[in-house]
XYZ file of C-alpha atoms in Angstrom:
590
model
C -0.023 -0.008 -0.018
C 1.432 3.487 -0.904
C 1.694 6.241 1.622
C -1.470 7.985 0.362
C -3.430 4.780 0.476
C -2.397 4.212 4.078
C -3.292 7.725 5.006
C -6.715 7.459 3.297
C -7.454 4.197 5.095
C -6.515 5.717 8.398
C -8.703 8.696 7.738
C -11.593 6.542 6.638
C -11.445 4.681 9.950
C -11.687 7.982 11.817
C -14.836 9.119 10.034
C -17.683 8.672 12.524
C -21.400 9.090 11.955
C -22.463 12.387 13.501
C -25.891 11.894 15.061
C -27.839 15.103 15.343
C -31.446 16.193 15.633
C -33.195 19.258 14.249
C -31.521 22.506 15.258
C -34.292 24.497 16.881
C -33.542 28.092 17.698
C -34.728 31.568 17.001
C -31.684 32.890 15.175
C -31.059 32.129 11.546
C -27.657 31.028 10.297
C -25.698 33.776 8.627
C -23.130 33.615 5.862
C -20.135 34.246 8.021
C -18.083 31.560 9.658
C -18.907 33.077 13.030
C -22.549 32.193 12.376
C -21.875 28.808 10.803
C -22.612 26.652 13.828
C -19.044 26.066 14.883
C -18.647 23.593 17.735
C -17.543 25.442 20.852
C -14.839 23.564 22.679
C -11.768 24.260 24.806
C -9.732 21.796 22.717
C -8.571 22.636 19.184
C -8.746 18.966 18.062
C -12.479 18.973 18.645
C -13.284 22.478 17.480
C -11.172 22.347 14.314
C -9.326 25.488 15.284
C -5.596 25.693 14.749
C -3.006 25.223 17.477
C -0.111 25.994 15.143
C 2.191 28.941 15.592
C 2.042 31.971 13.375
C 5.201 30.850 11.577
C 3.802 27.376 10.982
C 0.591 28.872 9.537
C 2.361 30.812 6.831
C 1.662 29.451 3.377
C 4.469 28.702 0.964
C 5.621 31.796 -0.921
C 5.881 31.715 -4.701
C 8.301 32.961 -7.237
C 7.183 35.695 -9.591
C 6.475 33.039 -12.242
C 4.442 30.976 -9.757
C 2.432 33.952 -8.560
C 1.751 34.905 -12.188
C 0.472 31.432 -12.895
C -1.713 31.544 -9.814
C -3.339 34.814 -10.895
C -3.721 33.616 -14.494
C -5.637 30.521 -13.424
C -7.878 32.642 -11.206
C -8.613 35.084 -14.043
C -9.356 32.231 -16.473
C -11.551 30.406 -13.906
C -10.323 27.247 -15.463
C -7.810 24.603 -14.583
C -7.196 21.873 -17.122
C -5.900 19.478 -14.448
C -9.402 19.075 -13.021
C -12.026 16.612 -14.180
C -14.381 19.640 -14.340
C -11.940 22.464 -15.399
C -14.464 25.358 -15.461
C -14.811 26.873 -11.973
C -16.366 30.156 -12.995
C -19.100 29.695 -10.389
C -16.394 29.667 -7.703
C -14.068 32.277 -9.279
C -14.882 35.046 -6.823
C -14.481 32.684 -3.867
C -11.090 31.441 -5.124
C -9.826 35.016 -5.651
C -10.958 36.080 -2.175
C -9.331 32.966 -0.644
C -5.913 33.626 -2.137
C -6.089 37.406 -1.633
C -6.706 36.807 2.064
C -3.467 34.731 2.158
C -1.340 37.275 0.294
C -1.395 35.012 -2.776
C 0.703 32.408 -0.980
C -0.093 28.738 -1.317
C -2.452 27.376 1.295
C -1.960 23.631 1.103
C 1.835 23.399 0.460
C 4.526 24.001 3.030
C 8.191 23.095 2.713
C 7.479 21.683 -0.705
C 5.038 19.075 0.741
C 1.234 18.905 1.055
C 0.151 19.911 4.538
C -1.407 17.378 6.907
C -4.674 19.268 6.428
C -4.403 18.872 2.667
C -3.907 15.088 2.974
C -6.805 14.807 5.432
C -9.155 16.721 3.099
C -8.064 14.608 0.171
C -8.776 11.440 2.192
C -12.267 12.705 3.020
C -13.021 13.644 -0.598
C -11.908 10.215 -1.763
C -14.733 8.840 0.392
C -17.341 11.177 -1.123
C -19.350 8.277 -2.617
C -20.297 7.364 0.961
C -21.940 10.764 1.309
C -24.131 10.407 -1.751
C -21.642 12.385 -3.870
C -18.964 11.195 -6.358
C -15.275 11.107 -5.445
C -14.464 11.581 -9.141
C -16.091 15.053 -8.999
C -13.379 16.059 -6.552
C -10.661 14.386 -8.595
C -10.466 11.457 -6.236
C -8.487 9.148 -8.584
C -5.989 11.865 -9.479
C -4.676 12.833 -6.077
C -2.288 9.913 -5.603
C -0.450 10.791 -8.824
C -0.358 14.524 -7.906
C 1.119 13.831 -4.515
C 3.661 11.433 -5.992
C 4.624 14.060 -8.560
C 5.457 16.536 -5.790
C 8.107 14.064 -4.563
C 10.076 14.361 -7.813
C 11.690 17.750 -8.240
C 8.469 19.821 -8.538
C 8.463 23.337 -9.881
C 6.521 26.317 -8.617
C 4.004 25.665 -11.382
C 3.428 22.124 -10.050
C 2.825 23.564 -6.572
C 0.386 26.145 -7.981
C -1.620 23.608 -9.892
C -1.824 21.268 -6.875
C -2.840 24.081 -4.537
C -5.455 25.460 -6.914
C -6.915 22.064 -7.650
C -7.295 21.352 -3.951
C -8.879 24.736 -3.264
C -11.464 24.334 -6.017
C -12.272 20.729 -5.136
C -12.535 21.547 -1.445
C -14.916 24.444 -2.130
C -17.020 22.252 -4.346
C -17.116 19.428 -1.823
C -18.125 21.688 1.076
C -20.775 23.469 -0.911
C -22.160 20.194 -2.365
C -22.207 18.606 1.064
C -23.866 21.624 2.663
C -26.453 22.860 0.184
C -26.446 20.331 -2.649
C -25.042 20.633 -6.109
C -28.046 22.284 -7.829
C -29.914 25.259 -6.464
C -33.546 24.086 -5.956
C -34.779 27.417 -7.369
C -33.579 26.177 -10.767
C -36.499 23.757 -10.649
C -38.843 26.571 -9.412
C -39.000 24.978 -5.993
C -39.856 27.281 -3.047
C -36.784 26.305 -1.090
C -34.018 28.740 -0.211
C -30.459 27.523 0.553
C -28.988 31.030 1.043
C -29.438 31.008 4.817
C -27.191 27.984 5.314
C -24.542 28.786 2.789
C -20.966 29.265 4.041
C -18.622 32.106 3.222
C -16.277 29.665 1.554
C -13.034 31.622 1.509
C -13.417 32.456 5.183
C -14.511 28.916 6.078
C -11.423 27.425 4.443
C -9.068 29.967 6.004
C -10.549 29.893 9.527
C -11.615 26.260 9.821
C -9.427 24.106 7.564
C -6.123 25.556 6.405
C -4.487 25.321 9.863
C -7.025 22.977 11.494
C -5.951 20.429 14.049
C -9.127 18.416 13.319
C -10.259 18.459 9.696
C -12.675 15.554 9.919
C -14.872 16.983 12.753
C -15.039 20.285 10.890
C -16.208 18.616 7.689
C -18.763 16.549 9.613
C -20.309 19.809 10.815
C -21.017 20.777 7.203
C -23.675 18.138 6.670
C -27.420 18.616 7.285
C -28.252 18.051 10.982
C -31.148 15.600 10.487
C -31.522 12.054 11.810
C -33.270 11.149 8.495
C -30.275 12.330 6.537
C -27.921 10.195 8.630
C -30.185 7.139 8.234
C -30.193 7.720 4.469
C -26.392 8.031 4.467
C -26.020 4.736 6.369
C -28.531 2.985 4.078
C -26.750 4.290 1.011
C -23.545 2.646 2.207
C -25.441 -0.602 2.739
C -26.943 -0.506 -0.748
C -23.582 0.265 -2.304
C -22.415 -3.060 -0.865
C -25.566 -4.896 -1.945
C -25.152 -3.600 -5.509
C -21.672 -5.177 -5.574
C -22.928 -8.523 -4.292
C -25.998 -8.878 -6.536
C -25.760 -10.801 -9.796
C -28.355 -8.587 -11.474
C -30.150 -11.665 -12.898
C -33.643 -10.712 -14.075
C -36.691 -12.562 -12.796
C -39.118 -13.880 -15.429
C -42.115 -11.557 -15.809
C -45.287 -13.688 -15.593
C -48.007 -13.368 -18.195
C -50.501 -13.109 -15.383
C -50.097 -12.667 -11.617
C -48.700 -15.650 -9.785
C -50.646 -16.421 -6.612
C -49.255 -18.234 -3.567
C -49.100 -21.970 -4.255
C -48.652 -21.586 -8.025
C -45.496 -22.629 -9.913
C -42.987 -19.920 -10.803
C -39.816 -20.383 -12.818
C -37.899 -17.761 -10.849
C -38.158 -19.211 -7.337
C -34.396 -19.709 -6.918
C -33.514 -16.154 -8.032
C -36.435 -14.732 -6.007
C -35.189 -16.444 -2.907
C -31.635 -15.188 -3.413
C -32.740 -11.624 -4.029
C -35.189 -11.397 -1.120
C -32.516 -12.712 1.238
C -29.987 -10.230 -0.049
C -32.399 -7.333 0.485
C -33.383 -8.517 3.948
C -37.057 -9.108 3.140
C -36.593 -12.863 3.577
C -35.034 -13.669 6.997
C -31.703 -15.532 6.887
C -33.177 -18.473 8.777
C -36.330 -18.778 6.634
C -36.450 -22.260 5.082
C -36.848 -22.362 1.295
C -35.893 -25.761 -0.155
C -33.444 -25.615 -3.050
C -35.811 -27.787 -5.119
C -38.872 -25.638 -4.472
C -40.614 -24.780 -7.746
C -43.729 -23.083 -6.390
C -44.141 -19.587 -5.058
C -45.164 -20.448 -1.550
C -44.178 -20.659 2.086
C -41.756 -18.036 3.513
C -41.507 -16.312 0.107
C -45.058 -14.919 0.375
C -44.595 -12.759 3.499
C -41.191 -11.756 2.161
C -42.700 -10.497 -1.084
C -45.463 -8.645 0.905
C -42.711 -6.933 2.880
C -40.909 -6.046 -0.359
C -44.119 -4.694 -1.845
C -44.813 -2.512 1.183
C -41.300 -1.114 1.022
C -41.744 -0.207 -2.641
C -45.147 1.452 -2.539
C -46.991 -1.556 -3.956
C -50.198 -2.892 -2.496
C -48.925 -5.852 -0.385
C -51.236 -8.533 -1.690
C -48.458 -11.049 -1.946
C -49.001 -11.842 -5.627
C -46.187 -11.806 -8.177
C -47.705 -9.373 -10.658
C -45.947 -7.383 -13.369
C -45.543 -4.305 -11.121
C -43.912 -6.343 -8.331
C -41.582 -8.223 -10.625
C -40.571 -4.996 -12.383
C -39.668 -3.547 -8.923
C -37.704 -6.676 -8.094
C -35.865 -6.429 -11.389
C -34.930 -2.751 -10.832
C -31.103 -2.752 -10.606
C -29.755 -2.053 -7.147
C -27.600 0.618 -8.764
C -30.886 2.475 -9.411
C -31.817 2.175 -5.744
C -28.366 3.605 -4.906
C -29.125 6.523 -7.220
C -32.506 7.140 -5.558
C -30.777 7.353 -2.192
C -28.151 9.738 -3.605
C -30.874 12.005 -5.031
C -32.706 11.918 -1.692
C -29.498 13.120 0.037
C -29.192 15.949 -2.472
C -32.694 17.034 -1.522
C -32.024 16.731 2.211
C -29.331 19.369 1.695
C -31.888 21.786 0.312
C -33.914 21.806 3.487
C -33.595 24.615 6.008
C -31.044 23.675 8.680
C -32.791 25.557 11.466
C -36.404 25.873 12.596
C -38.127 28.166 15.034
C -40.476 25.336 15.887
C -40.418 21.590 15.104
C -41.714 21.250 11.577
C -44.342 19.379 9.640
C -42.945 17.576 6.569
C -44.958 16.125 3.649
C -43.125 13.823 1.224
C -44.988 13.760 -2.080
C -43.932 10.384 -3.618
C -44.405 8.656 -0.266
C -47.889 10.142 0.253
C -46.942 10.694 3.886
C -46.886 13.418 6.470
C -44.619 13.530 9.525
C -44.859 16.022 12.413
C -41.756 16.242 14.535
C -40.863 16.788 18.161
C -38.377 19.414 19.282
C -35.692 16.729 19.515
C -36.073 15.878 15.842
C -37.880 12.558 16.393
C -41.209 11.908 14.718
C -44.279 12.749 16.855
C -46.967 11.805 14.407
C -47.521 10.104 11.026
C -50.342 10.616 8.583
C -51.190 9.256 5.127
C -52.010 11.999 2.624
C -53.350 12.495 -0.891
C -51.265 14.806 -3.145
C -51.745 16.449 -6.520
C -52.224 14.470 -9.722
C -49.095 13.731 -11.690
C -50.565 15.292 -14.782
C -51.581 18.942 -14.597
C -52.108 19.344 -10.838
C -48.794 18.555 -9.194
C -48.288 19.547 -5.577
C -45.422 22.071 -5.560
C -42.205 21.651 -3.519
C -41.666 24.547 -1.056
C -41.348 25.547 2.578
C -43.560 27.955 4.505
C -45.182 28.470 7.893
C -48.605 27.227 9.081
C -50.454 30.344 10.332
C -54.047 29.377 10.977
C -56.736 26.674 10.988
C -60.239 27.081 9.598
C -63.033 24.886 11.071
C -65.988 24.013 8.873
C -64.511 26.002 5.934
C -65.999 27.149 2.691
C -64.171 25.908 -0.379
C -63.428 28.901 -2.676
C -63.197 27.288 -6.084
C -59.916 28.366 -7.783
C -60.388 30.336 -11.041
C -58.767 27.535 -13.055
C -61.259 24.966 -11.820
C -64.153 27.405 -12.108
C -63.293 28.007 -15.766
C -62.360 24.421 -16.696
C -65.051 22.517 -14.768
C -67.796 24.630 -13.142
C -68.702 26.825 -16.125
C -68.956 23.928 -18.583
C -71.249 22.009 -16.155
C -73.474 25.111 -15.800
C -73.775 25.467 -19.551
C -75.324 21.987 -19.589
C -77.368 22.278 -16.376
C -78.256 25.676 -14.862
C -79.147 24.028 -11.496
C -75.745 22.335 -11.180
C -74.644 24.579 -8.295
C -77.599 23.759 -6.021
C -77.218 20.041 -6.707
C -73.569 20.151 -5.562
C -73.810 22.518 -2.580
C -72.204 25.496 -4.397
C -73.099 29.165 -4.373
C -72.050 32.174 -6.346
C -70.548 35.168 -4.543
C -69.075 38.573 -5.454
C -65.399 39.282 -4.822
C -66.466 40.925 -1.510
C -68.235 37.760 -0.423
C -71.897 38.765 -1.072
C -74.098 35.868 -2.132
C -75.612 36.042 -5.631
C -78.913 34.268 -6.438
C -77.768 31.054 -8.078
C -80.762 28.838 -9.015
C -81.119 28.687 -11.902
C -78.058 30.541 -13.154
C -78.989 33.301 -15.595
C -77.095 34.034 -18.780
C -75.786 37.254 -17.254
C -74.437 35.509 -14.162
C -72.912 32.705 -16.281
C -71.117 35.266 -18.452
C -69.702 37.036 -15.343
C -68.551 33.678 -14.020
C -66.874 32.984 -17.375
C -64.990 36.262 -17.086
C -64.139 35.582 -13.403
C -66.092 38.623 -12.334
C -67.978 36.424 -9.891
C -66.710 33.511 -7.811
C -67.984 30.076 -6.806
C -67.656 28.514 -3.393
C -68.827 25.325 -1.756
C -70.834 25.599 1.437
C -69.435 24.179 4.659
C -70.423 20.723 5.878
C -69.480 17.034 5.839
C -69.764 16.857 2.053
C -67.546 19.890 1.461
C -64.550 19.071 -0.740
C -62.227 20.325 2.046
C -63.905 18.228 4.695
C -64.458 19.982 8.033
C -61.080 21.642 8.529
C -58.312 23.237 6.518
C -54.828 24.179 7.608
C -53.357 27.276 6.059
C -49.765 28.313 5.289
C -50.302 31.326 2.975
C -48.353 30.880 -0.207
C -48.438 31.950 -3.869
C -49.348 28.441 -4.973
C -52.669 28.555 -3.055
C -51.829 25.114 -1.572
C -52.999 24.032 1.886
C -53.883 20.910 3.876
C -57.450 19.807 4.466
C -59.848 16.990 4.989
C -61.937 15.262 2.371
C -65.263 13.369 2.104
C -63.522 10.891 -0.280
C -61.979 8.797 2.481
C -61.878 5.714 0.287
C -58.813 7.159 -1.500
C -56.680 6.405 1.508
C -57.116 2.681 0.988
C -54.968 2.980 -2.146
C -51.187 2.793 -2.120
C -50.706 5.391 -4.877
C -52.547 8.536 -3.824
C -52.057 11.367 -6.326
C -55.658 12.465 -6.840
C -55.965 16.138 -5.713
C -55.743 19.375 -7.644
C -52.506 20.214 -5.820
C -53.504 20.584 -2.177
C -52.697 17.991 0.481
C -55.632 15.926 1.772
C -55.310 14.458 5.260
C -56.517 11.032 6.356
C -57.443 12.404 9.822
C -57.395 16.184 9.589
C -58.610 16.662 13.150
C -55.503 14.974 14.541
C -53.158 17.227 12.443
C -55.204 20.344 13.276
C -55.041 19.571 16.986
C -51.280 19.029 16.715
C -50.661 22.427 15.039
C -52.977 24.079 17.628
C -51.257 22.370 20.577
C -49.809 25.701 21.728
C -53.201 27.401 21.619
C -54.840 27.070 25.091
C -58.031 25.048 25.103
C -57.732 23.638 21.588
C -57.433 19.951 22.264
C -58.582 17.130 19.935
C -61.900 16.720 21.753
C -62.887 20.369 21.426
C -61.755 20.460 17.783
C -63.819 17.399 16.830
C -66.874 18.916 18.553
C -66.403 22.222 16.659
C -66.032 20.350 13.360
C -69.225 18.455 14.050
C -71.587 21.154 15.229
C -69.751 24.494 15.647
C -70.338 27.635 13.620
C -69.147 27.719 10.023
C -65.849 29.135 8.757
C -64.196 29.753 12.142
C -60.532 30.836 11.865
C -58.133 30.015 14.686
C -54.788 31.782 14.455
C -51.763 29.848 15.785
C -50.001 31.312 18.785
C -46.699 30.518 17.050
C -46.292 29.722 13.365
C -45.155 26.186 12.599
C -42.715 25.470 9.736
C -43.960 23.180 6.990
C -41.925 21.586 4.205
C -43.427 19.908 1.190
C -40.620 17.823 -0.242
C -39.921 15.219 -2.945
C -37.884 12.114 -2.169
C -38.447 8.769 -3.916
C -36.248 7.047 -1.352
C -36.650 7.372 2.388
C -35.397 5.499 5.453
C -37.941 5.123 8.187
C -37.308 5.798 11.849
C -36.974 2.033 12.259
C -34.190 1.982 9.657
C -36.215 0.404 6.873
C -35.369 1.554 3.306
C -38.434 2.410 1.182
C -38.541 3.302 -2.492
C -41.300 4.956 -4.475
C -42.158 5.785 -8.063
C -40.853 9.052 -9.496
C -44.472 10.116 -9.978
C -43.735 13.715 -11.151
C -40.497 12.846 -12.991
C -38.539 15.139 -10.687
C -35.830 12.552 -10.130
C -35.325 12.339 -13.881
C -35.092 16.151 -14.172
C -32.472 16.285 -11.397
C -30.544 13.438 -13.056
C -30.333 15.387 -16.333
C -28.935 18.463 -14.624
C -26.413 16.534 -12.535
C -25.180 14.629 -15.599
C -23.947 17.870 -17.179
C -21.325 18.427 -14.471
C -19.897 21.657 -13.086
C -20.776 24.425 -13.088
C -24.299 23.609 -11.852
C -27.279 26.075 -11.998
C -27.476 28.440 -9.093
């Protein structure tokens, strides 16, 4: 093993999983290192602060030729040595970094890479374990570069090494902190600005002379238990992908029920054991030719983990999921980690999080653990997608009206009225002015219909058990006009795929969620809320004492609190969109 390999192995053994919950506080994280959440400690090895002397901390000075080359690379914002030469998106950061050091080298001293440089390289070479790619940070190239510095290097060699490490380190820290692609590129309502680092200052203050590079870099990652579970599961699936043969199961012409023969029993047994759905001690005879016995509950478990109705039959959907390469599951986990990095790193209150492909809501405790689960219905994949964004829940409305959005009024209500002028009365609707005054609506006159068509009048559904919003709605004012609410169509929650709404989020038990968000409002317990929903006055608004953060996110791979990996269909094609952008390489949008 060469010296770099030994150092990399030693560093890899030092990397520990940092377990952290949600950071709940009132102050938002700033862009300076002072506000970056540095660990406070009396010992430099833990804090990442330097214990070197001023002389030791001085970077290696360059000749005039070397300094000229350093400036030329900065001005060009390109370094041919890199896998991704164009660093125009980091040009200002790189200039500021070297200007702050008097244009001396940061990672070379006495003609050798500093211990900090070697430690950072070792971490970047393990980037695949973080859902990133070591190749993006020139992982395969560093051994040769270090070796080259042992053989009569010139100032130009030093400059190219130093610049390459600076650019790669900035990319790695930024990618690990906020993701590679700015979510605003996809028109998502998520803002990563508040948890960005001032990269030149971060490198100077926290890494260049650090006595503990690894703890500093661990601080960079999102502070969520779910992120750490996803990271651990990614590492597990990377190993599974190496072990699996990739043999495809035969797709049956029609579903195979328990007890029926199936030609792929041997491969099915092997795969389910590998994935952990079939226990290691479950007995499946080598000569078994029927789909039966322990395989049935194992398939049901697999189906549940992959968003498939767990009926235990080997239908085309199940076999297709079983035949999905494990490399694709690895990719889903990597994309999920990218999206974890987009989330706010701090919350004023424990948040509510809705994951669209999972059709699931989670409400959290202050310590970051889940307090409540809820199945949800989200927007249809075609034309009515639920948007991805973050906001704050502000109030709850009990026995609400449903104000029909103009798009639905134009596309659905008006055409129905043209055919049947009594349609509104039959479906519990009424026509109102923009100031809320009720307009006579049965039957609808030509004049009123024309005003509806021009959106000069509005349609709303009266409160009650049959109201499309159910008996409660939970509001987080936003430009998308999206909110959470109940529904009279409770049968939809018996389905495993639940994209049926016009974009809002329907709740399986809205009273429970409403009581949870109102838990800081004195007197508003679940019992009182259910009574108000049943017989209270209509359209009662209850403002929250303290707003509650809400995130509507999109992850086709999640790891439950019990550590179970679950994978879902890319129902909106957002994984595919992210894949296309990532495939182009640096510089990424945003």
